[in-house]
Coordinates of C-alpha atoms and ligand atoms in Angstrom, one line a residue:
M1 CA 150.7 165.0 -3.3
N2 CA 153.6 163.2 -2.5
E3 CA 152.8 159.9 -0.7
T4 CA 156.6 158.9 -0.7
G5 CA 157.4 161.5 1.2
R6 CA 160.2 160.7 4.2
I7 CA 160.7 162.4 7.3
G8 CA 163.5 162.5 9.5
V9 CA 162.9 163.1 13.3
L10 CA 165.4 163.9 16.1
I11 CA 165.1 163.7 19.4
S12 CA 166.9 164.0 22.6
G13 CA 164.2 163.0 24.8
R14 CA 160.7 161.5 25.6
G15 CA 159.7 161.3 22.0
S16 CA 156.1 162.3 22.6
N17 CA 155.7 164.9 19.5
M18 CA 157.7 162.0 17.3
E19 CA 154.8 159.5 18.4
A20 CA 152.1 161.8 17.3
I21 CA 153.7 162.4 13.9
A22 CA 153.8 158.6 13.3
V23 CA 150.3 158.0 14.2
A24 CA 149.7 160.9 12.1
C25 CA 151.2 158.7 9.6
K26 CA 150.2 155.8 9.7
Q27 CA 146.6 156.8 10.2
G28 CA 147.2 158.5 6.9
Q29 CA 146.3 161.6 8.2
V30 CA 150.0 163.1 6.7
P31 CA 151.2 161.8 3.2
A32 CA 154.6 160.5 4.4
K33 CA 156.5 158.3 6.7
I34 CA 159.2 158.4 9.5
A35 CA 162.2 157.0 7.6
A36 CA 164.3 157.8 10.7
V37 CA 164.4 158.8 14.1
V38 CA 167.7 160.0 15.3
S39 CA 168.4 161.0 19.0
N40 CA 172.2 162.4 19.9
E41 CA 170.9 161.0 23.6
P42 CA 171.5 157.2 23.7
G43 CA 169.5 157.3 26.9
A44 CA 166.4 159.5 24.9
A45 CA 163.5 158.0 26.4
G46 CA 162.0 158.0 23.0
L47 CA 164.3 155.6 21.3
A48 CA 162.0 152.8 23.0
R49 CA 159.1 154.6 21.7
A50 CA 160.0 155.2 18.2
R51 CA 161.2 151.1 18.3
R52 CA 158.0 150.2 19.5
L53 CA 155.9 151.5 16.7
G54 CA 158.4 149.9 14.4
L55 CA 160.7 152.9 13.4
E56 CA 164.4 152.5 12.7
T57 CA 166.2 153.9 15.2
D58 CA 169.8 155.5 15.4
V59 CA 171.6 157.7 18.1
I60 CA 174.6 159.9 17.3
P61 CA 176.2 160.9 20.3
H62 CA 177.6 164.4 19.8
R63 CA 180.1 163.8 22.3
A64 CA 181.8 161.7 19.9
S65 CA 182.5 164.5 17.9
A66 CA 184.5 167.8 18.3
T67 CA 182.2 170.3 16.8
R68 CA 178.8 170.8 16.4
E69 CA 179.4 170.7 12.1
E70 CA 181.2 167.4 12.3
H71 CA 178.7 165.6 14.2
D72 CA 175.1 167.1 12.0
R73 CA 177.5 166.1 9.1
K74 CA 176.7 162.4 11.2
V75 CA 173.3 163.1 11.5
A76 CA 172.7 164.6 7.9
A77 CA 174.7 161.6 6.0
V78 CA 172.2 158.6 8.0
L79 CA 168.9 160.9 6.8
D80 CA 170.2 161.4 3.5
A81 CA 170.8 157.3 2.9
K82 CA 166.8 157.3 4.6
G83 CA 166.1 159.6 1.9
C84 CA 164.6 162.2 4.3
T85 CA 163.8 165.1 2.4
L86 CA 161.7 166.9 5.5
V87 CA 163.6 167.2 9.0
C88 CA 161.5 167.3 12.3
L89 CA 163.1 168.5 15.6
A90 CA 160.7 167.1 17.9
G91 CA 162.6 168.0 21.5
Y92 CA 166.0 167.9 19.9
M93 CA 168.0 169.8 22.6
R94 CA 171.0 170.7 20.1
L95 CA 171.6 173.6 18.1
L96 CA 172.0 172.5 14.4
S97 CA 175.5 174.5 12.9
S98 CA 175.2 176.6 9.7
W99 CA 176.1 173.7 7.6
F100 CA 172.5 171.7 8.6
V101 CA 171.1 174.2 7.7
R102 CA 171.8 175.4 4.9
H103 CA 172.1 171.6 3.6
Y104 CA 168.4 171.2 4.3
E105 CA 167.2 175.0 3.5
G106 CA 163.3 175.1 4.1
R107 CA 163.0 171.5 5.1
V108 CA 163.8 172.1 8.9
M109 CA 160.4 172.4 10.9
N110 CA 160.9 172.6 14.9
I111 CA 158.2 172.9 17.7
H112 CA 158.5 175.5 20.1
P113 CA 156.0 175.4 23.2
A114 CA 154.7 178.7 23.2
L115 CA 153.8 181.6 21.0
L116 CA 156.7 182.5 19.5
P117 CA 158.5 185.5 19.6
A118 CA 157.7 185.3 23.4
F119 CA 159.6 182.8 25.5
P120 CA 162.2 181.1 23.2
G121 CA 164.9 178.7 24.7
L122 CA 163.9 176.8 27.6
H123 CA 161.3 175.8 30.0
A124 CA 158.7 178.3 27.7
Q125 CA 155.9 177.2 30.2
K126 CA 157.7 178.2 33.3
Q127 CA 158.9 181.4 31.7
A128 CA 155.1 182.2 30.8
V129 CA 153.6 181.3 33.9
E130 CA 156.1 183.6 36.2
H131 CA 155.9 186.5 32.7
G132 CA 152.0 186.1 34.3
V133 CA 150.3 186.2 30.5
K134 CA 147.3 184.9 29.8
V135 CA 147.1 182.8 26.8
S136 CA 150.6 181.2 24.9
G137 CA 150.3 178.3 23.2
V138 CA 152.3 176.0 20.6
S139 CA 154.9 177.3 17.4
V140 CA 156.0 175.5 14.5
H141 CA 157.7 177.0 12.1
F142 CA 160.8 176.5 10.1
V143 CA 164.5 176.4 11.3
D144 CA 167.4 178.9 10.8
E145 CA 170.2 179.8 12.4
E146 CA 169.3 181.1 15.6
L147 CA 167.6 179.3 18.4
D148 CA 163.4 179.1 17.8
H149 CA 163.7 182.2 15.9
G150 CA 162.4 180.7 11.7
P151 CA 159.8 181.6 9.7
I152 CA 156.5 180.8 12.0
I153 CA 154.3 178.3 9.8
L154 CA 151.3 177.8 12.4
Q155 CA 150.7 178.7 15.6
S156 CA 147.8 177.7 18.6
A157 CA 146.7 179.3 21.7
V158 CA 146.6 178.1 24.7
P159 CA 145.1 179.9 27.4
V160 CA 146.9 180.1 31.1
A161 CA 144.6 179.3 33.7
E162 CA 144.5 181.5 37.3
D163 CA 145.9 178.1 38.9
D164 CA 148.0 176.7 36.2
T165 CA 151.5 175.5 37.0
E166 CA 154.3 174.9 34.9
D167 CA 153.3 171.1 34.1
T168 CA 149.6 172.2 34.6
L169 CA 150.2 174.3 31.3
A170 CA 152.8 172.5 29.6
A171 CA 150.1 169.3 29.4
R172 CA 147.4 171.0 27.9
I173 CA 150.0 172.5 25.2
L174 CA 151.4 169.5 24.7
V175 CA 147.5 167.8 23.4
E176 CA 148.0 171.0 21.4
E177 CA 151.5 170.3 20.0
H178 CA 151.0 167.0 19.0
R179 CA 147.7 168.2 17.1
L180 CA 149.3 170.8 15.3
Y181 CA 153.1 169.5 14.5
P182 CA 151.5 167.0 12.4
E183 CA 149.3 169.2 10.3
A184 CA 152.3 171.6 9.5
I185 CA 154.0 168.4 8.1
R186 CA 150.7 167.4 5.9
L187 CA 150.8 171.0 4.5
F188 CA 154.4 170.9 3.5
F189 CA 154.4 167.5 1.4
E190 CA 151.0 168.8 -0.1
G191 CA 153.3 171.4 -1.3
R192 CA 151.5 173.8 0.6
L193 CA 153.8 176.3 2.4
K194 CA 156.0 179.0 0.5
I195 CA 158.4 180.6 2.6
E196 CA 159.1 184.8 1.6
G197 CA 161.3 186.3 4.3
R198 CA 160.0 185.5 7.6
R199 CA 156.8 184.7 6.4
V200 CA 155.0 181.2 5.6
H201 CA 152.2 181.5 2.9
I202 CA 149.9 178.3 3.6
L203 CA 148.3 178.0 -0.3
A204 CA 145.4 176.8 -0.9
V205 CA 146.5 175.0 -3.7
P206 CA 149.6 173.1 -3.9
A207 CA 152.7 175.6 -5.6
R208 CA 154.0 173.9 -8.9
Ligands
GRF1 C1 158.4 169.5 23.5 O1 157.3 170.3 24.7 C2 158.9 170.7 22.6 O2 157.9 171.4 21.9 C3 159.8 171.0 23.1 O3 160.5 169.8 23.7 C4 159.0 169.0 24.2 C5 159.8 168.0 23.3 O4 158.7 166.2 23.7 N1 161.0 171.9 21.8 P1 158.6 165.5 23.2 O5 160.3 164.9 23.7 O6 158.0 165.5 21.8 O7 157.8 164.4 23.8

């Protein structure tokens, strides 16, 4: 529907989901493009990855701001200047301020390597292995003010094998992350996601 959709991706580390989104956009699977990649960590490996992909990058170190909101306002200024209409967190290791969440209400997504509400927070794959679950997976959700909590857009299950370690499970989950995040973004830009309370309805035809 909207071929000029502009995505801002926030990263803190490796940036493999950012790359998967970029590739899906370039291949035409997502009717949008990444207009901004912002990292709060100057040393994030994902920055070099983004530059290799020809994407514009900005570093906004959070340590330079006195408060969370002050930092988030700087990030939003970059995203807004570049016309981003969707913000995708991709390994962004910062909680967002209430101001940021309200500024982009219903327009911030996150990906989490577990089937939420199971195993929120850090080291979700380790939590899953240690808990002994037989199935874990991936969740893409809209972001609200609580950690890994907002309305769930898509989920995909990944079986936990008998001999899985945190690393082997994480590697299999990552493959699924790279498939699921672009799919959720595509649905967003096709106008097919409707948030109603905690439910995200996936419409067969775009909402008017
Ligand atoms: C992914 O596992 C994602 O689900 C989680 O952080 C990791 C980021 O990996 N939120 P990458 O930076 O996208 O490679």
